[in-house]
Coordinates of C-alpha atoms in Angstrom, one line a residue:
X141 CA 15.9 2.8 38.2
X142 CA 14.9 -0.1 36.2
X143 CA 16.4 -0.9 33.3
X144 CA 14.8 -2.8 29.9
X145 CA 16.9 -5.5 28.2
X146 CA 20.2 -4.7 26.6
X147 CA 19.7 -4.6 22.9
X148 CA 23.0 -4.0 20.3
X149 CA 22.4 -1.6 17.4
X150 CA 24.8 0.4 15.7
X151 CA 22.5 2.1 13.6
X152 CA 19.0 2.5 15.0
X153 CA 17.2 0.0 13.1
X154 CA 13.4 0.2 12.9
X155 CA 10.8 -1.6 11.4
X156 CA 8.8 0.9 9.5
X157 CA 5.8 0.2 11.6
X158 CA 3.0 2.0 13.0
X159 CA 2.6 2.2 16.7
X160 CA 6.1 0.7 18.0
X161 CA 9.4 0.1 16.4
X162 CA 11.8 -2.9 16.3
X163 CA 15.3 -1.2 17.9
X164 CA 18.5 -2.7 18.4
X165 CA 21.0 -1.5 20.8
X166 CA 19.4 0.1 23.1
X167 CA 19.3 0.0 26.9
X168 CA 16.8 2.6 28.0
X169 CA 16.0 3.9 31.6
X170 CA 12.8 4.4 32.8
X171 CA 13.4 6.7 35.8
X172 CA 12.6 10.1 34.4
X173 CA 15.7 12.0 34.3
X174 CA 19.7 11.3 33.1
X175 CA 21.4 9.5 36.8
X176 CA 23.9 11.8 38.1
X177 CA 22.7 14.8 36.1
X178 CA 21.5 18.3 37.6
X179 CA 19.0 20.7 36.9
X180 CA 21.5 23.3 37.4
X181 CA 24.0 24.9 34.9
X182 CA 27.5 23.1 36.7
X183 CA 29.7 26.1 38.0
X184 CA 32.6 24.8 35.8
X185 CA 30.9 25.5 32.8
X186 CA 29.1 28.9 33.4
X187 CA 32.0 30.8 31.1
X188 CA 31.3 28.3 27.8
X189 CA 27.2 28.5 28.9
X190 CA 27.6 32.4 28.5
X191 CA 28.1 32.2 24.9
X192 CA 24.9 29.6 24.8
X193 CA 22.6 32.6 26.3
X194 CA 24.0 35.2 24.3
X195 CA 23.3 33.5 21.4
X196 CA 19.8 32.9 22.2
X197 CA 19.2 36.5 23.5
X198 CA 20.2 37.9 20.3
X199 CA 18.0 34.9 18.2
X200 CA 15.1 36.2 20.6
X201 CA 15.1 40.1 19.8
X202 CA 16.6 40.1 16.4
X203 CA 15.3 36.8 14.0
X204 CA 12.6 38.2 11.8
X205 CA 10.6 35.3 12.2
X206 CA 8.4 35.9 15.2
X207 CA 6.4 32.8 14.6
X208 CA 10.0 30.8 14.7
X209 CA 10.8 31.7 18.2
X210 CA 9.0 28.5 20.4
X211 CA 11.3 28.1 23.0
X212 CA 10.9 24.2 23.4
X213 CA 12.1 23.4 19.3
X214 CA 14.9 25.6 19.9
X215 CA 15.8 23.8 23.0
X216 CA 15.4 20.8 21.1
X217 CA 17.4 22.3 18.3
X218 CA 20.4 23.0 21.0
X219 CA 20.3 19.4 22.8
X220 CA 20.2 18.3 19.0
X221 CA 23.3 19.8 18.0
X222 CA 25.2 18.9 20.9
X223 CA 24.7 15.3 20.6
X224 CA 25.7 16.1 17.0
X225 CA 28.9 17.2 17.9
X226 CA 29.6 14.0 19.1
X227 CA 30.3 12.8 15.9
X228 CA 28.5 9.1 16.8
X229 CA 26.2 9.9 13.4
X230 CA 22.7 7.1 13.5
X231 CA 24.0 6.2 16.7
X232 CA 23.8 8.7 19.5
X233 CA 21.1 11.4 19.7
X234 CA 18.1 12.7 21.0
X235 CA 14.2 11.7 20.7
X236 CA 11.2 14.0 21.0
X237 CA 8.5 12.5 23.8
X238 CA 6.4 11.5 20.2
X239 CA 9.3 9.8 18.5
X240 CA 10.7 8.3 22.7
X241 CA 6.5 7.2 22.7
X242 CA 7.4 5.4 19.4
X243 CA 10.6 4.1 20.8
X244 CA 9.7 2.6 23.8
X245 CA 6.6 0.3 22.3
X246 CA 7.0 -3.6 23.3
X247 CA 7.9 -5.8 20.3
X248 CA 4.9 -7.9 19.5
X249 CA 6.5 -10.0 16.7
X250 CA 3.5 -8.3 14.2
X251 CA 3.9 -4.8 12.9
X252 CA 2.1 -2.7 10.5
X253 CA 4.6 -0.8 7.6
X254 CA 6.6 -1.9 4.8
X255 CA 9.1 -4.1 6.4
X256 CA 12.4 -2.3 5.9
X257 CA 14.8 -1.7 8.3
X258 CA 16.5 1.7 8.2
X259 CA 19.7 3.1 9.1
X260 CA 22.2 5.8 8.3
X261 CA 25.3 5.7 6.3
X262 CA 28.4 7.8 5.6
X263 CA 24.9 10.5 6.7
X264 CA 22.0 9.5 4.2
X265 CA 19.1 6.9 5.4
X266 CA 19.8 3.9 3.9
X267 CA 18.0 0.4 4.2
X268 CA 19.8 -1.8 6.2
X269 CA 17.3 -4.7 5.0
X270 CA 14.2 -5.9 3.6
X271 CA 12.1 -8.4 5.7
X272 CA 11.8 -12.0 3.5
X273 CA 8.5 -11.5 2.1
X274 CA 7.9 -8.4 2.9
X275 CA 6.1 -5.7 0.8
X276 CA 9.8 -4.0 0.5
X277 CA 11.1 -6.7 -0.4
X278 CA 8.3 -7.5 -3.3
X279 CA 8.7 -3.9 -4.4
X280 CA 12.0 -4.2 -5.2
X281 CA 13.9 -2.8 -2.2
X282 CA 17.2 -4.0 -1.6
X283 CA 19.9 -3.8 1.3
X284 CA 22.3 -1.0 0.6
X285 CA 19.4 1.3 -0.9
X286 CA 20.1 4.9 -0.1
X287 CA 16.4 6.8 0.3
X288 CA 16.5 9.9 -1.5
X289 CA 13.2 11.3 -1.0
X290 CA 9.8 10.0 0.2
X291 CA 6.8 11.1 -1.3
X292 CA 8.3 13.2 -3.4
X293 CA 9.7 15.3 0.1
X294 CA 13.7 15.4 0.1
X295 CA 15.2 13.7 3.1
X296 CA 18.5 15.2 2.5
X297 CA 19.7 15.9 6.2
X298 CA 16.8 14.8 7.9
X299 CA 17.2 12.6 10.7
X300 CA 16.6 8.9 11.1
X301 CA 13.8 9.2 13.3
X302 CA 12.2 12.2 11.0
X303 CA 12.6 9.3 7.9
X304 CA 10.8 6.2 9.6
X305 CA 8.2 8.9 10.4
X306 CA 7.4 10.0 7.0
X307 CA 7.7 6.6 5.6
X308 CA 5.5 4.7 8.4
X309 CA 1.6 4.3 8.0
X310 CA -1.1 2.5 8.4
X311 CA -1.9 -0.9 6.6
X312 CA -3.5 -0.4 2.9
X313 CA -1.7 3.0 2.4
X314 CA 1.0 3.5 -0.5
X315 CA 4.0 5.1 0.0
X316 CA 6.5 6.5 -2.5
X317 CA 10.3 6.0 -1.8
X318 CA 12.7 7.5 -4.4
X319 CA 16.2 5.8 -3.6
X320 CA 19.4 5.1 -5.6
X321 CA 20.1 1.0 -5.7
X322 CA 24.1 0.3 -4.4
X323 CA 26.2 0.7 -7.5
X324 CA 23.9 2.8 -9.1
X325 CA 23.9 6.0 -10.0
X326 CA 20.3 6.6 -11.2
X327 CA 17.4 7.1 -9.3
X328 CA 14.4 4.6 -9.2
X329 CA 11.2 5.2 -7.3
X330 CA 9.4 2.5 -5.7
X331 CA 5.6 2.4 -4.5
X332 CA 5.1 0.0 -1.9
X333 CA 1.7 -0.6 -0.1
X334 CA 1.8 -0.8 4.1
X335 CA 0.8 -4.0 5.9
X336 CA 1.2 -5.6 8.4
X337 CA 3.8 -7.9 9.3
X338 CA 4.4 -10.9 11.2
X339 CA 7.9 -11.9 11.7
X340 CA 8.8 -15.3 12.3
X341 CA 13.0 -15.0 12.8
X342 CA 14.0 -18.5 11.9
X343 CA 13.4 -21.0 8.6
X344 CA 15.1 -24.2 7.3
X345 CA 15.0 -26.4 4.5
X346 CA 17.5 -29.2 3.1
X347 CA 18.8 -28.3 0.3
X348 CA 18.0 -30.7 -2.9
X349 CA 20.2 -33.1 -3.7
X350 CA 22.4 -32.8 -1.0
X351 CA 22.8 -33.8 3.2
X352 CA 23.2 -30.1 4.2
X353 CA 20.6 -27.9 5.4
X354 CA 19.8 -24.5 5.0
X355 CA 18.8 -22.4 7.9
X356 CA 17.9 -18.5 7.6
X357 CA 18.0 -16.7 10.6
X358 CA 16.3 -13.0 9.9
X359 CA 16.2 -11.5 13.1
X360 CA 17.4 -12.0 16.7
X361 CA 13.7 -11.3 18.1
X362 CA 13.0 -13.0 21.9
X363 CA 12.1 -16.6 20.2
X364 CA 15.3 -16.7 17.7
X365 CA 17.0 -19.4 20.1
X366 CA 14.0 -21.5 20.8
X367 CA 13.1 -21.8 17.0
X368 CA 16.8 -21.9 16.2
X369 CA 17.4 -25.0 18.9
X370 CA 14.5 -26.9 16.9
X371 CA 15.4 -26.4 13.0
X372 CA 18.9 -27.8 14.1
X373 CA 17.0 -30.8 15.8
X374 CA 14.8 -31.2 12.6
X375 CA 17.4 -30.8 10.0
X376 CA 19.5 -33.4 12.2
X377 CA 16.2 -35.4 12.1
X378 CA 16.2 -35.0 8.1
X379 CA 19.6 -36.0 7.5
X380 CA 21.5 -33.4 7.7
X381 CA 25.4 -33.9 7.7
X382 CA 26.4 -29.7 7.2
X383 CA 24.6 -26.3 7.8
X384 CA 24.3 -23.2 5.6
X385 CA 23.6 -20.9 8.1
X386 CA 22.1 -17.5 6.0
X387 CA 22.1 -13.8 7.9
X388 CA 22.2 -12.0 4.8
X389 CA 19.8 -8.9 5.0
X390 CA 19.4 -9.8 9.1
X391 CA 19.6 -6.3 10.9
X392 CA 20.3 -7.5 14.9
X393 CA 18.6 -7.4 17.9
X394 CA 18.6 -8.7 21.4
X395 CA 22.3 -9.3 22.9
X396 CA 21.0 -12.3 24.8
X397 CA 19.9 -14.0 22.0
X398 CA 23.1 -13.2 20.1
X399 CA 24.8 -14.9 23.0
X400 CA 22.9 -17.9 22.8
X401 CA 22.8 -18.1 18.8
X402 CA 26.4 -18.0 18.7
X403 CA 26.5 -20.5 21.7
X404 CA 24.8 -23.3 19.4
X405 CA 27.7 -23.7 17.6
X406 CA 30.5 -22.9 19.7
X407 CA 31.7 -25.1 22.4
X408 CA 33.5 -22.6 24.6
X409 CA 35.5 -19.3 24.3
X410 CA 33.5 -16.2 24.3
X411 CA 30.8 -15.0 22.2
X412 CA 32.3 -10.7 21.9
X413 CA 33.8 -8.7 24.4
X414 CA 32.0 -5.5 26.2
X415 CA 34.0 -2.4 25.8
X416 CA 32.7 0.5 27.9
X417 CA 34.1 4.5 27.7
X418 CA 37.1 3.9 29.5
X419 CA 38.5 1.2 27.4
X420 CA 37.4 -1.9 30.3
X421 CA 36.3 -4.9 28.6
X422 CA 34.3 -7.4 29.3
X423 CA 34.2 -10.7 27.7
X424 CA 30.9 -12.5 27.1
X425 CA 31.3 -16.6 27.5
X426 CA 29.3 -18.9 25.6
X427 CA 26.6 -20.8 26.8
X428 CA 27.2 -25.0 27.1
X429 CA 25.0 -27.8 25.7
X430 CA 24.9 -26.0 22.0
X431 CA 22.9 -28.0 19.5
X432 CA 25.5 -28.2 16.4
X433 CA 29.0 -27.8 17.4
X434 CA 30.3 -30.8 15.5
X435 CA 28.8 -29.8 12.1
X436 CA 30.0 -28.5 9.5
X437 CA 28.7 -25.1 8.7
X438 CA 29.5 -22.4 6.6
X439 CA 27.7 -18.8 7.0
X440 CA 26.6 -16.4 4.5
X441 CA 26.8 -12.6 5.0
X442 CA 25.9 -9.3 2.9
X443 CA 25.8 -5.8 3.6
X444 CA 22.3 -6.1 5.3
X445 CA 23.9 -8.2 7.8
X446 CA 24.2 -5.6 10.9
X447 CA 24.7 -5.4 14.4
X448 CA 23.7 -8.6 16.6
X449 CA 24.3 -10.8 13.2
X450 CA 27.9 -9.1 12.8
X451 CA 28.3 -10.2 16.7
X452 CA 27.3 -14.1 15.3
X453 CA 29.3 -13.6 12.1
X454 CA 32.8 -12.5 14.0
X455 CA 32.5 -15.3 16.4
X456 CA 32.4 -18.0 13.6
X457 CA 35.3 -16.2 12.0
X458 CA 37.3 -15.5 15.0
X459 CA 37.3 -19.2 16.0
X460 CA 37.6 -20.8 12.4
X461 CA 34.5 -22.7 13.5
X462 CA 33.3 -22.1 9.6
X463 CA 33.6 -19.9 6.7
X464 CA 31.9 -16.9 6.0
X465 CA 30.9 -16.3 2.3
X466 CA 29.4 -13.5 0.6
X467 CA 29.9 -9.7 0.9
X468 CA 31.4 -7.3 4.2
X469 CA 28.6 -6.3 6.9
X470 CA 27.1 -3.2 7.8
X471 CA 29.3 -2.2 10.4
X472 CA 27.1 -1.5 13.7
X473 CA 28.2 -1.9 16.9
X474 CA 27.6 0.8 19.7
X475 CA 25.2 -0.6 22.6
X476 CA 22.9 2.7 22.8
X477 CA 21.6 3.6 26.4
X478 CA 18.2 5.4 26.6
X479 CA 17.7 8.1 29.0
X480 CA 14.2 10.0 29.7
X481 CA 14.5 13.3 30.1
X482 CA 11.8 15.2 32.3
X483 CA 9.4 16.2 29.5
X484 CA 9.4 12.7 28.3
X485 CA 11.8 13.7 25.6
X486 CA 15.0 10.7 25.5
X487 CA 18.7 11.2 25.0
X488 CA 20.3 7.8 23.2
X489 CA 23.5 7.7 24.5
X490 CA 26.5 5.3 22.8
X491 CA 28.1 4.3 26.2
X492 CA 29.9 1.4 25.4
X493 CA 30.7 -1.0 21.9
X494 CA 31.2 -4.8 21.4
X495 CA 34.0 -6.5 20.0
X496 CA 34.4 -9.9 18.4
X497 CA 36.4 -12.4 20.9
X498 CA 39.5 -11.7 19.3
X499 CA 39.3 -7.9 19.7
X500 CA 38.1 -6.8 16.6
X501 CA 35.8 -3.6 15.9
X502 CA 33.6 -4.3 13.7
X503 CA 31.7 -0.5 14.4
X504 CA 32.1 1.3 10.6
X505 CA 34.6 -1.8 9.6
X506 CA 32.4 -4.4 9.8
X507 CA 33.2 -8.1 9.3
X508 CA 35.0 -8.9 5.7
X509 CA 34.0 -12.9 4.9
X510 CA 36.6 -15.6 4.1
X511 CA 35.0 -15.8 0.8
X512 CA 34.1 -13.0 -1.1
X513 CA 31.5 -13.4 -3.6
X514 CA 28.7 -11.2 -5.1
X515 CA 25.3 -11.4 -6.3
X516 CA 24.6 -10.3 -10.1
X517 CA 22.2 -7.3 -10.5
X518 CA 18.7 -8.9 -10.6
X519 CA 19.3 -11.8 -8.5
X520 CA 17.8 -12.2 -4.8
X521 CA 18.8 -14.3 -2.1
X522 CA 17.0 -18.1 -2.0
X523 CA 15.3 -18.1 1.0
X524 CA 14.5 -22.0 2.8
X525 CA 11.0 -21.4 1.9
X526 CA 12.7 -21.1 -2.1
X527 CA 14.2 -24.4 -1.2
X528 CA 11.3 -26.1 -0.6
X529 CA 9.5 -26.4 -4.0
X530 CA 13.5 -26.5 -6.0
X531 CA 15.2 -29.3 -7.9
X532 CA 18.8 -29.3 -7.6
X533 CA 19.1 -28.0 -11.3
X534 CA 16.2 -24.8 -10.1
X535 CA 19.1 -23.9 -7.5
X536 CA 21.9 -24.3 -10.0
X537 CA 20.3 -21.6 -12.2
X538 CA 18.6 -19.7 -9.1
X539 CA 21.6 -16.9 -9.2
X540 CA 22.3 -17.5 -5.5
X541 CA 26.1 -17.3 -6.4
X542 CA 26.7 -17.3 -2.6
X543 CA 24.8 -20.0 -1.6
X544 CA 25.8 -22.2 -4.3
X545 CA 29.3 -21.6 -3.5
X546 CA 28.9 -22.3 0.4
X547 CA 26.9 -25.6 -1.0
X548 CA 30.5 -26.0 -2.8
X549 CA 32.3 -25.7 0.1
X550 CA 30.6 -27.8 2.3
X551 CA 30.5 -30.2 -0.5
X552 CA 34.3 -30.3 -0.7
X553 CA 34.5 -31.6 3.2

């Protein structure tokens, strides 16, 4: 059975986009049915599978709504709840053969939606992260948003997947998203107009009045390395003596390009270690010849920084190759398996979770920074495009309180 590219997630996070969706950690199998399962009800569990069909001979003859009774949604309904009862909440579950369609489109680097990635937390959807520039981002959205209805509709309950459908569309469209900014109480609705969206995962800029570079990284898409491996060239080019390396508001991605991320600034050790249902781990080595192991660097995280960011984030910790300023991450890490059932329905499976080098689990702890430091309400992140039209003084009064204060401590070496 072949098997697509490992990706990490924690929480599913999708692009809001119409006609695929931007998934991390998931490794999905496209043979048609679950290896090693049956068709059959296994002879060991025929007593508990007796209560199963009792329960849905007496739902059949006795639920007054006739209309109610379609036999696929409540099969559905049971796989549902079983995977529920897992207890792996945004992580494990199942996919209808629409939503599995939606799941399994290639990544084309352009989507159509409102650029949000969306995840769940302590149960509600929440947004794990604008995309820079994105029309979520110029309405207002922040990281740590919890949605609390969507045109007008209550999502109380409703599952991931249900959310990023009601909130996907096509370009041009408005769509109404009523959510409750983090340390808020009050509710705030927010219209944002669909588009579409091209991604490009990697910026730079030096910042003014200084020898250190700033280089954003918003996504560990399929070209994150190659345009990573160039900025560091560039800014080395430009003069650079230190590296702010930004993740804030980056939701993860592909494992391999974690891997080789993390191995341009590492010169050895490992980059997390594979943990699988029984405990085994397996470490994951960095990659020689990295571009900027010698320079000083300090990284800057926030609660949008999830999954194959927090895998970057706990390596730098881990080996005191820099600091990491700002505010804890999001917390993912489960490497999701995707299974095709026969009706080309799909069962995400959690079947093993990465930790940092050290040992760390980062799944619902996420990584704490070095430095903590938090942005006032009203100020945004300064992106390298920012940069590039500042004076030092525009920085200084930007708000950036965790940028400035990694400029600080790179400043101080």
């Amino acid at each position: 059975m072949g098997r697509w590219r490992q990706w990490l997630l924690a929480i599913l996070v999708l692009l809001v986009v119409s006609g695929g969706a931007f998934t991390a950690g998931v490794a999905a199998d496209r043979g048609g049915v679950i290896p090693g399962a049956t068709s059959t009800e296994p002879s060991q569990l025929t007593d508990q599978f007796s209560v199963f069909w009792q329960a849905w001979a007496l739902v059949n003859e006795h639920f007054v709504d006739r209309s109610a009774l379609d036999p696929r949604n409540l099969t559905y309904g049971a796989i549902d709840g079983m995977l529920n009862a897992l207890g792996d909440t945004g992580h494990t579950r199942f996919l209808t053969p629409q939503e599995a369609s939606i799941q399994t489109s290639d990544i084309s680097g352009q989507f159509e939606g409102i650029g949000a990635q969306l995840g769940l937390k302590d149960g509600y959807p929440v947004i794990v992260a604008p995309l820079d520039g994105s029309p979520a981002e110029k309405a207002g959205i922040r990281a740590g948003d919890i949605i609390v209805q969507v045109d007008g509709q209550s999502v109380a309950g409703a599952s991931l997947d249900k959310v990023v459908g009601m909130v996907r569309g096509p370009e041009g469209t408005d769509v109404k998203l009523t959510v409750i900014h983090a340390g808020q109480g009050s509710m705030t609705d927010i219209t944002i107009q669909r588009a579409k969206i091209e991604v490009h995962p990697v910026s730079w800029a030096m910042v003014p009045g200084t020898k250190l570079a700033d280089i954003r990284i918003n996504q560990f898409a399929a070209t994150t390395n190659q345009e990573l491996a160039q900025a560091i060239k560039d800014s080395r080019a430009a003069g650079a003596r230190g590296l702010v390396v930004d993740v804030r508001n980056n939701p993860g991605g592909l494992l391999d390009q974690a891997v080789s991320v993390t191995s341009q600034f590492l010169s050895s050790g490992n980059v997390l270690l594979d943990q699988d249902a029984k405990g085994n781990r397996k470490p994951v080595a960095v990659q020689p010849g990295g571009l900027a192991t010698d320079l000083p660097m300090v990284m800057l995280t926030n609660l949008g920084t999830a999954s194959a960011s927090e895998i970057f984030a706990g390596a730098i910790q881990d080996y005191h190759r820099g600091q990491l300023v700002g505010e804890t991450t999001f917390g993912t890490g489960t490497v999701l398996s995707g299974y095709n059932l026969s009706d080309g329905s799909m069962l995400l499976l959690g079947t093993s979770e990465w930790l940092t080098p050290k040992g760390r689990q980062i799944w619902k702890h996420g990584i704490t920074p070095d430095v903590t430091v938090s942005l006032a309400p009203g100020a945004a992140p300064v992106t390298p495009d920012n940069l590039k039209g500042m004076t030092s003084e525009q920085l200084r009064s930007s708000g950036d309180a965790q940028l400035l204060k990694a400029i600080d401590l790179l400043g101080a070496k």
